[in-house]
GROMACS .gro file of C-alpha atoms in nm:
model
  322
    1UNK     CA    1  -1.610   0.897   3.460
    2UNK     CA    2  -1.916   0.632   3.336
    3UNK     CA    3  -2.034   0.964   3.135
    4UNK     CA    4  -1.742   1.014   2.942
    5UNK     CA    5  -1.665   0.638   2.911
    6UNK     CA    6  -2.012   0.638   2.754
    7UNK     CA    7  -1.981   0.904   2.505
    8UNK     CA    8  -1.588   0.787   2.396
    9UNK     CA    9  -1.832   0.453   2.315
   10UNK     CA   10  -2.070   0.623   2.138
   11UNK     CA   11  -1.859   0.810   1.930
   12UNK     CA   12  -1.623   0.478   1.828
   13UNK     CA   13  -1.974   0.344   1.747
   14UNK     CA   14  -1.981  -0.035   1.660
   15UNK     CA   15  -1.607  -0.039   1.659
   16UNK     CA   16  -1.532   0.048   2.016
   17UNK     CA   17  -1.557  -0.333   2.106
   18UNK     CA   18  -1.484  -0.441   1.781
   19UNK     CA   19  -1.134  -0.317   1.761
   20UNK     CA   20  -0.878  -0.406   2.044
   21UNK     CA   21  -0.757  -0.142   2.300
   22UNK     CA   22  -0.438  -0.146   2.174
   23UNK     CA   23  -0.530  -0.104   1.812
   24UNK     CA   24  -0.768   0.231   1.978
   25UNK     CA   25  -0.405   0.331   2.095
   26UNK     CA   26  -0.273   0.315   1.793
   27UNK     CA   27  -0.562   0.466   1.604
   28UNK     CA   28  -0.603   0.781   1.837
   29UNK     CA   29  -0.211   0.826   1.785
   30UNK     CA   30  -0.287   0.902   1.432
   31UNK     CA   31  -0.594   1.083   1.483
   32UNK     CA   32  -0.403   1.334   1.718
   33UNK     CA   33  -0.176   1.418   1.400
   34UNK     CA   34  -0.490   1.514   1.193
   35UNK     CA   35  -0.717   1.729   1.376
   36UNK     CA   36  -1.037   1.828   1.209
   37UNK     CA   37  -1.025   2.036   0.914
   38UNK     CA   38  -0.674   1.986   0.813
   39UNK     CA   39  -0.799   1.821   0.480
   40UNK     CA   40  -0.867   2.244   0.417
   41UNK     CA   41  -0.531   2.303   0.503
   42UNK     CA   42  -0.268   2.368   0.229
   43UNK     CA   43  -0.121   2.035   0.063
   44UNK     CA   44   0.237   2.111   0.168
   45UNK     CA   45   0.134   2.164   0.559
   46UNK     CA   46  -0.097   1.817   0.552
   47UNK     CA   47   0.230   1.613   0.377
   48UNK     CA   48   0.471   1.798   0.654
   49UNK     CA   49   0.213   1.664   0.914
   50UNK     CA   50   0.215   1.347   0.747
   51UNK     CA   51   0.592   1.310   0.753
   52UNK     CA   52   0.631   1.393   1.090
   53UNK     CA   53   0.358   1.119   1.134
   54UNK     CA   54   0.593   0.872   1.030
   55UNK     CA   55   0.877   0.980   1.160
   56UNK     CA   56   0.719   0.974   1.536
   57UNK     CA   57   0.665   0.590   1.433
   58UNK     CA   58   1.014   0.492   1.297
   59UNK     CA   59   1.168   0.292   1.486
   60UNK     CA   60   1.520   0.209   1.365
   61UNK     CA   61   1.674   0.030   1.113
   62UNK     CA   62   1.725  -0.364   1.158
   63UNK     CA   63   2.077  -0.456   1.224
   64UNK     CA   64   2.241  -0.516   0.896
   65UNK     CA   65   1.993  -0.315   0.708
   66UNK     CA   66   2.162   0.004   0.476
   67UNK     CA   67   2.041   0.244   0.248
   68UNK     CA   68   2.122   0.452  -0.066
   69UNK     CA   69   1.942   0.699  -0.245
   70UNK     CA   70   1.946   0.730  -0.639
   71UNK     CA   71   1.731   0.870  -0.944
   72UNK     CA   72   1.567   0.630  -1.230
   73UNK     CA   73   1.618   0.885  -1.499
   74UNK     CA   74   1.363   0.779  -1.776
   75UNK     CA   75   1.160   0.998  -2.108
   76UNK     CA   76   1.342   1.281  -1.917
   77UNK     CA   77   1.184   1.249  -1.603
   78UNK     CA   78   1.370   1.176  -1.295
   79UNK     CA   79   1.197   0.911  -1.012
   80UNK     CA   80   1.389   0.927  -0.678
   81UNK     CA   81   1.489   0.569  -0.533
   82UNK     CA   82   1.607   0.394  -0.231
   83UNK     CA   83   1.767   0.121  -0.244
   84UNK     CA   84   1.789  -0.110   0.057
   85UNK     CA   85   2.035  -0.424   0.127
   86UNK     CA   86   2.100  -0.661   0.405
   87UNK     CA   87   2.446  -0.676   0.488
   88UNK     CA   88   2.661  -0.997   0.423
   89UNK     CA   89   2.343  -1.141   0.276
   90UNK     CA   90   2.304  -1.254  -0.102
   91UNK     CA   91   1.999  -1.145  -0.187
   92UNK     CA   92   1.744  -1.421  -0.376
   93UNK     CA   93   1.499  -1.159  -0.492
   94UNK     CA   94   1.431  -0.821  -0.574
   95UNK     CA   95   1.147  -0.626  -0.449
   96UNK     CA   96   0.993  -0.328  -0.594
   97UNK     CA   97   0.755  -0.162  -0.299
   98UNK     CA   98   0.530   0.169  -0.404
   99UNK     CA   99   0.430   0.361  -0.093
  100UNK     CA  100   0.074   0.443   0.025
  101UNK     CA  101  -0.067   0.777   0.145
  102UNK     CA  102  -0.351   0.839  -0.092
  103UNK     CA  103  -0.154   0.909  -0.405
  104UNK     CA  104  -0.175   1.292  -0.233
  105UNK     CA  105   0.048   1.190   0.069
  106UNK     CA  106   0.439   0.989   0.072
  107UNK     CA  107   0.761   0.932   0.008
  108UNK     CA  108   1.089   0.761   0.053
  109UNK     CA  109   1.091   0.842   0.406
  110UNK     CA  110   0.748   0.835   0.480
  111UNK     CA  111   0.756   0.437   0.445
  112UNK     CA  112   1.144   0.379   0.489
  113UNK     CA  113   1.104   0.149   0.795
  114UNK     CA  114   0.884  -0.069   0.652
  115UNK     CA  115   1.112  -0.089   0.363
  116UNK     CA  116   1.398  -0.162   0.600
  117UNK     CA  117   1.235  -0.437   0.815
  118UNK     CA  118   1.085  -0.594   0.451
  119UNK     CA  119   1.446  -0.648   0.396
  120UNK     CA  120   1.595  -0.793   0.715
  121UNK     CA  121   1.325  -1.004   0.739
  122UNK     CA  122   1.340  -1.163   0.375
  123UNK     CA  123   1.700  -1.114   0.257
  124UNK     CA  124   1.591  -0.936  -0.051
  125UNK     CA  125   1.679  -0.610  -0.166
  126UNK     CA  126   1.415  -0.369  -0.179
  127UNK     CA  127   1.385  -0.062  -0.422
  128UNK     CA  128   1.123   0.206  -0.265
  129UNK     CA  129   0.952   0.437  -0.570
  130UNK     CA  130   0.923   0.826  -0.526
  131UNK     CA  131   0.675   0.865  -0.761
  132UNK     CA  132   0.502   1.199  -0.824
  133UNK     CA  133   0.228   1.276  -0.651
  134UNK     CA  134  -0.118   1.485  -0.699
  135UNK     CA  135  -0.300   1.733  -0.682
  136UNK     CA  136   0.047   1.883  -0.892
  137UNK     CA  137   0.099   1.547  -1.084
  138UNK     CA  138  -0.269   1.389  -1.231
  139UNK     CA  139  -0.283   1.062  -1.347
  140UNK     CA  140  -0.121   0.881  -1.511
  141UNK     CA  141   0.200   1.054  -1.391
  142UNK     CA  142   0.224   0.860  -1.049
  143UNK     CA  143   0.206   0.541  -1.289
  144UNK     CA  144   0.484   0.651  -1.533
  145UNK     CA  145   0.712   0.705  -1.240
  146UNK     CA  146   0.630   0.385  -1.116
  147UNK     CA  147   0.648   0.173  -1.435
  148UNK     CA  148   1.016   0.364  -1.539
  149UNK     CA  149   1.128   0.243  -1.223
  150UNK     CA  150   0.998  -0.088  -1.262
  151UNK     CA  151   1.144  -0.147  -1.621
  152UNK     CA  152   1.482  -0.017  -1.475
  153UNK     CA  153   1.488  -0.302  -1.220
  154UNK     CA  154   1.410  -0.503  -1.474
  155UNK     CA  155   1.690  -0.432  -1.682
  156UNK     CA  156   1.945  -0.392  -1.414
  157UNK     CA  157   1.920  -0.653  -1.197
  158UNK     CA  158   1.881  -1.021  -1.311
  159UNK     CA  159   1.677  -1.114  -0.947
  160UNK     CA  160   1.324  -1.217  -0.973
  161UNK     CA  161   1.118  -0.908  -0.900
  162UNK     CA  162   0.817  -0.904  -0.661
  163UNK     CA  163   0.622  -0.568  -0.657
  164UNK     CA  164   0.462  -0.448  -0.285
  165UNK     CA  165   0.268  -0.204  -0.242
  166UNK     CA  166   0.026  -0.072   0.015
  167UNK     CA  167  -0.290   0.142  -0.006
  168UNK     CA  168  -0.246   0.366  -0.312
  169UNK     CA  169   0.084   0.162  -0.337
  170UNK     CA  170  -0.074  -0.133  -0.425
  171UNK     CA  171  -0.308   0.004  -0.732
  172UNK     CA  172   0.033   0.150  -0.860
  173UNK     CA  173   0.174  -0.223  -0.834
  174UNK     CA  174  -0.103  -0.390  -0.979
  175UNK     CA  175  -0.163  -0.134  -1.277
  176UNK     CA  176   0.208  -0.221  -1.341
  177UNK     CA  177   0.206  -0.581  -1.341
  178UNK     CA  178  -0.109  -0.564  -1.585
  179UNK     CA  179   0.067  -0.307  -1.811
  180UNK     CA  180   0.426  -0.562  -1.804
  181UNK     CA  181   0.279  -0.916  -1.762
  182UNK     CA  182   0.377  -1.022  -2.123
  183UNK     CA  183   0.731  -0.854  -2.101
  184UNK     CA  184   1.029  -1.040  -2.144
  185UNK     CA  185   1.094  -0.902  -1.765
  186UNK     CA  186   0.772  -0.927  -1.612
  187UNK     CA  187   0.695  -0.941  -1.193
  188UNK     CA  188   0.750  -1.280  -1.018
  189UNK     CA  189   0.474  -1.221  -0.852
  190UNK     CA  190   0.285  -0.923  -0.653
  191UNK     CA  191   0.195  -0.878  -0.284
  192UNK     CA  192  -0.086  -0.612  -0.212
  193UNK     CA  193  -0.180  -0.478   0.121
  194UNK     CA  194  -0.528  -0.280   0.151
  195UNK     CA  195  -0.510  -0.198  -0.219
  196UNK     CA  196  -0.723   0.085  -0.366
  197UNK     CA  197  -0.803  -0.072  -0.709
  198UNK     CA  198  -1.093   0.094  -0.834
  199UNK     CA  199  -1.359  -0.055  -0.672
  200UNK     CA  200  -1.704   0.151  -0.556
  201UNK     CA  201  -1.903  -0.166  -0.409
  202UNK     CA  202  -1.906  -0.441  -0.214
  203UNK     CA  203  -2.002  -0.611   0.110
  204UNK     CA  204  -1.707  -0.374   0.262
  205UNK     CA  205  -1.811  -0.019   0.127
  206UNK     CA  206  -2.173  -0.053   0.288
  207UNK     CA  207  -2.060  -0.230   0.632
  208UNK     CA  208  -1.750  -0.018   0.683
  209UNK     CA  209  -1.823   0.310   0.517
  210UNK     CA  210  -1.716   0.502   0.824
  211UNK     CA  211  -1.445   0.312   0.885
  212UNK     CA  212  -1.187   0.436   1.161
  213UNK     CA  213  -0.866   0.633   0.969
  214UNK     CA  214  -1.030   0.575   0.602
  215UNK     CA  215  -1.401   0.588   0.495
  216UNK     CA  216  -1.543   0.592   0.187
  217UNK     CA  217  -1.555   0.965   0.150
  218UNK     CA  218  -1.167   0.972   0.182
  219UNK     CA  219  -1.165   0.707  -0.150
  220UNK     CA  220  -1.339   0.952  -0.280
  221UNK     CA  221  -1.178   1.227  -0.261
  222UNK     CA  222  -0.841   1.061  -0.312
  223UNK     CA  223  -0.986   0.981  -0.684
  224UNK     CA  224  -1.100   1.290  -0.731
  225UNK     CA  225  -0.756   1.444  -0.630
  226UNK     CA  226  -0.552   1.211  -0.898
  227UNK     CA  227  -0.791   1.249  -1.170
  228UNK     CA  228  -0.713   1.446  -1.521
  229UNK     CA  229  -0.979   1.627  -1.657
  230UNK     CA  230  -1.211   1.356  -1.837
  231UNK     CA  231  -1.044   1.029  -1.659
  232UNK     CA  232  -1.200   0.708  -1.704
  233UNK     CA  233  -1.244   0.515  -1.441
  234UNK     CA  234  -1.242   0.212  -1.633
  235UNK     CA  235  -0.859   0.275  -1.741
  236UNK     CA  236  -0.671  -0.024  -1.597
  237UNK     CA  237  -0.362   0.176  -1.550
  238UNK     CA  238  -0.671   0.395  -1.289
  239UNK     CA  239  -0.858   0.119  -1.195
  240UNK     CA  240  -0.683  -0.203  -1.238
  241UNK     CA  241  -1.058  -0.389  -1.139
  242UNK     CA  242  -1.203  -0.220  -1.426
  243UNK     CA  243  -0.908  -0.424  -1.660
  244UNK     CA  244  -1.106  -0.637  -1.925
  245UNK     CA  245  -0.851  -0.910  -1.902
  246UNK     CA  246  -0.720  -1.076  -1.571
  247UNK     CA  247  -0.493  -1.345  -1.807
  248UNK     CA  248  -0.126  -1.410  -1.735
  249UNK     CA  249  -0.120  -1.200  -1.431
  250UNK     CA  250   0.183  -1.315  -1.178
  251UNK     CA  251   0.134  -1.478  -0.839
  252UNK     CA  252  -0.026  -1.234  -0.608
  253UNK     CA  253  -0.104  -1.188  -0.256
  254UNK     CA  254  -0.373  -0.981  -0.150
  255UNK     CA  255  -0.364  -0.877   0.237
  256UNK     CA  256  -0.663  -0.687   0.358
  257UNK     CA  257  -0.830  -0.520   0.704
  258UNK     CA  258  -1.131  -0.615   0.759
  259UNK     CA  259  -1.265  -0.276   0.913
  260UNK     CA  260  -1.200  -0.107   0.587
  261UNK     CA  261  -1.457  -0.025   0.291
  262UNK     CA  262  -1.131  -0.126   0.050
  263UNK     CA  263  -1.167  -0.512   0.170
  264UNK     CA  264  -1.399  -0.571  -0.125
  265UNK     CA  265  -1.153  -0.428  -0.345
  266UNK     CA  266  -0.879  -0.735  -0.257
  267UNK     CA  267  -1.213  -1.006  -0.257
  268UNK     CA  268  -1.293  -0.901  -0.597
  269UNK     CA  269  -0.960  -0.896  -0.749
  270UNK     CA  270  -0.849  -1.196  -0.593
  271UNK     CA  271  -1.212  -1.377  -0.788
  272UNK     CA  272  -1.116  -1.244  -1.125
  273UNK     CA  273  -0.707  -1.359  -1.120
  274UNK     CA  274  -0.880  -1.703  -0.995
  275UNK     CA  275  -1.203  -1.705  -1.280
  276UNK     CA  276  -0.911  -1.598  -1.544
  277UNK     CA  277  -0.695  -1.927  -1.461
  278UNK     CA  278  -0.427  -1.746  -1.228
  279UNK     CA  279  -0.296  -1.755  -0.910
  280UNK     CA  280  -0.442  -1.530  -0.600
  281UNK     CA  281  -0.508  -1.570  -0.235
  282UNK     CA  282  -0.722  -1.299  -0.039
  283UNK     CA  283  -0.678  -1.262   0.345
  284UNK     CA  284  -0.907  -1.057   0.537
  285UNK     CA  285  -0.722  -1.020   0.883
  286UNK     CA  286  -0.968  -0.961   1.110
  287UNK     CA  287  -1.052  -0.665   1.389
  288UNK     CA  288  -0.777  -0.438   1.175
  289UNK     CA  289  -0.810  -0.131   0.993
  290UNK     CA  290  -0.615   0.043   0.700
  291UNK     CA  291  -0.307   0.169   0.759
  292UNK     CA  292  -0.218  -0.104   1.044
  293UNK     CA  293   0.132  -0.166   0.923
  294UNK     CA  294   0.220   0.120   1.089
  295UNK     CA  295   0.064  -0.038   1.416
  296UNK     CA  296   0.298  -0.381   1.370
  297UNK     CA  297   0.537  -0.301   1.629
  298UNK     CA  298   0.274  -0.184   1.908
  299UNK     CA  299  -0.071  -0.391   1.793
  300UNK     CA  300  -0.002  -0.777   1.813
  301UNK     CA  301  -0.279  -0.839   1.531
  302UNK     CA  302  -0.116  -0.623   1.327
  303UNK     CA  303   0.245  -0.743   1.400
  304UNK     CA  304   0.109  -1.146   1.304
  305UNK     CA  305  -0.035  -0.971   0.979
  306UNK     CA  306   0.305  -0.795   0.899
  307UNK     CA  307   0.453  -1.119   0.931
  308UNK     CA  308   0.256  -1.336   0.704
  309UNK     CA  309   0.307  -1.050   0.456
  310UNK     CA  310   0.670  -1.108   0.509
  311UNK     CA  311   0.630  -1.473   0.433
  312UNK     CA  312   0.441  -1.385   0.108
  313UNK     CA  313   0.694  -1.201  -0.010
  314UNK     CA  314   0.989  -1.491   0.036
  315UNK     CA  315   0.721  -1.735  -0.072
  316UNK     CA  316   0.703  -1.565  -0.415
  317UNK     CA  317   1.092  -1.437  -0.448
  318UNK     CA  318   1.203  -1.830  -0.338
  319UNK     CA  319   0.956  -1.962  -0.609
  320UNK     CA  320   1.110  -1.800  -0.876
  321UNK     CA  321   1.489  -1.860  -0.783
  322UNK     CA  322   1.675  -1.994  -1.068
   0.00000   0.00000   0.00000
């Protein structure tokens, strides 16, 4: 029994006392989905493993919460929508949430109870993008999708908007507040969560490299899987921390883990809204790793986390209330 004890230690490495028991739960939950050598696998079968991923972790819908399904028809390309409300509620804000799952990975359902609880808890209504996704769809198609549905919020709804997004989600909702920031429409503000925005270094890419659920090899290969032939990585609408100009940006939020090489990613971005005269807070919450909203409900790090992103989200939607 010591034996094996001993080599489940050495395997978790550094992190097997780092990270709490329950957050080991959680993390050999997902592991068990994704066995080695299903990144060979064909794309279809690792998205149906995915899905069924998610599904094993949905819990419900909040009382109150309901759903509707639609299509942002725009340049002749159709983005699937959800649209969430709270029942008997009038929402103050609008928010536009882009799902993670390494631009490869996703979609309305894949992220559909975080979209539901997002809406109980802050009253607003929340529109969930289906945008395409690679290898099939190379940048910047996942962008166009997201930006169409974006500028149909925009001109549909007279709420404040607040984009969301998580992992690959939140470069899609930063890239789109730097393309719209000088609209007539633009974001009231944006709340990322464990962003991917184009970084390659930091303090986090060397000290968490090999990260539990996402190292730096999986960045990596995520890039490499969205890229066109020739693709720039210093293309905002790629790499929003390549963007020359940080000016006029809206309110934003940046919620990292900090066992995760993407940490950096939120530290930097956070210093160059700040040095451009804008608004941005960084949080690190500590002994968590990507992907931990899906833990909220079973890790109670990762639940307090979940709810201070709540609170960000009402804190910018409430600011901007006519």
């Amino acid at each position: 029994m010591g034996t094996a004890h001993q080599i489940e230690a050495a395997r978790r490495g550094k992190y097997a006392t780092l990270l709490d028991p329950e957050l080991w739960d959680y993390i050999d939950q997902v592991n068990a989905w994704f066995p080695p050598g299903i990144a060979a696998r064909p794309i279809a079968e690792q998205r149906a493993v995915y899905n069924a991923m998610c599904r094993a972790f949905h819990p419900g819908y909040p009382a109150g919460v309901t759903a509707s399904d639609g299509v942002v028809a725009a340049d002749a390309r159709d983005t699937p929508i959800r649209h969430y409300r709270m029942a008997g509620k009038v929402a103050r804000a609008i928010v536009v949430y882009y799902h993670g799952g390494g631009f490869v990975l996703g979609d309305l359902d894949s992220h559909d109870d975080i979209c539901a609880e997002l809406c109980a808890a802050t009253g607003f209504e929340v529109i969930s993008a289906d945008y395409r996704l690679a290898p099939e769809h190379l940048h910047p198609a996942a962008f166009e999708n997201c930006l169409a549905v974006f500028e149909w919020v925009a001109a549909t709804s007279a709420l404040p908007i607040v984009f969301c997004g998580e992992s690959a989600g939140g470069n899609l909702a930063a890239a789109v507040a730097h393309a719209t920031r000088r609209s007539q429409r633009h974001a009231a503000g944006q709340v990322l969560i464990y962003p991917e925005l184009g970084g390659a270094t930091g303090r986090s890419y060397l000290e968490h490299a090999e990260a539990p659920l996402l190292g730096v090899g999986d960045i990596e290969s995520y890039r490499r899987f969205r890229s066109a032939p020739g693709q720039s990585l210093d293309d905002p609408t790629f790499s929003p921390l390549r963007d020359s100009d940080f000016t006029d940006l809206p309110p934003t939020f940046i919620i990292t883990a900090e066992c995760d090489p993407l940490s950096s990613d939120g530290e930097t971005y956070r210093d160059r809204v700040v040095a451009a005269g804008g608004s941005a807070w960084w949080q690190e919450e500590p002994r968590l790793v990507h992907s931990f909203l899906r833990a909220r409900n079973s890790v109670p790090r990762a639940g307090e986390a979940f709810a201070r992103i709540v609170a960000d989200i009402g804190r910018l939607g409430a600011a901007m209330e006519r």
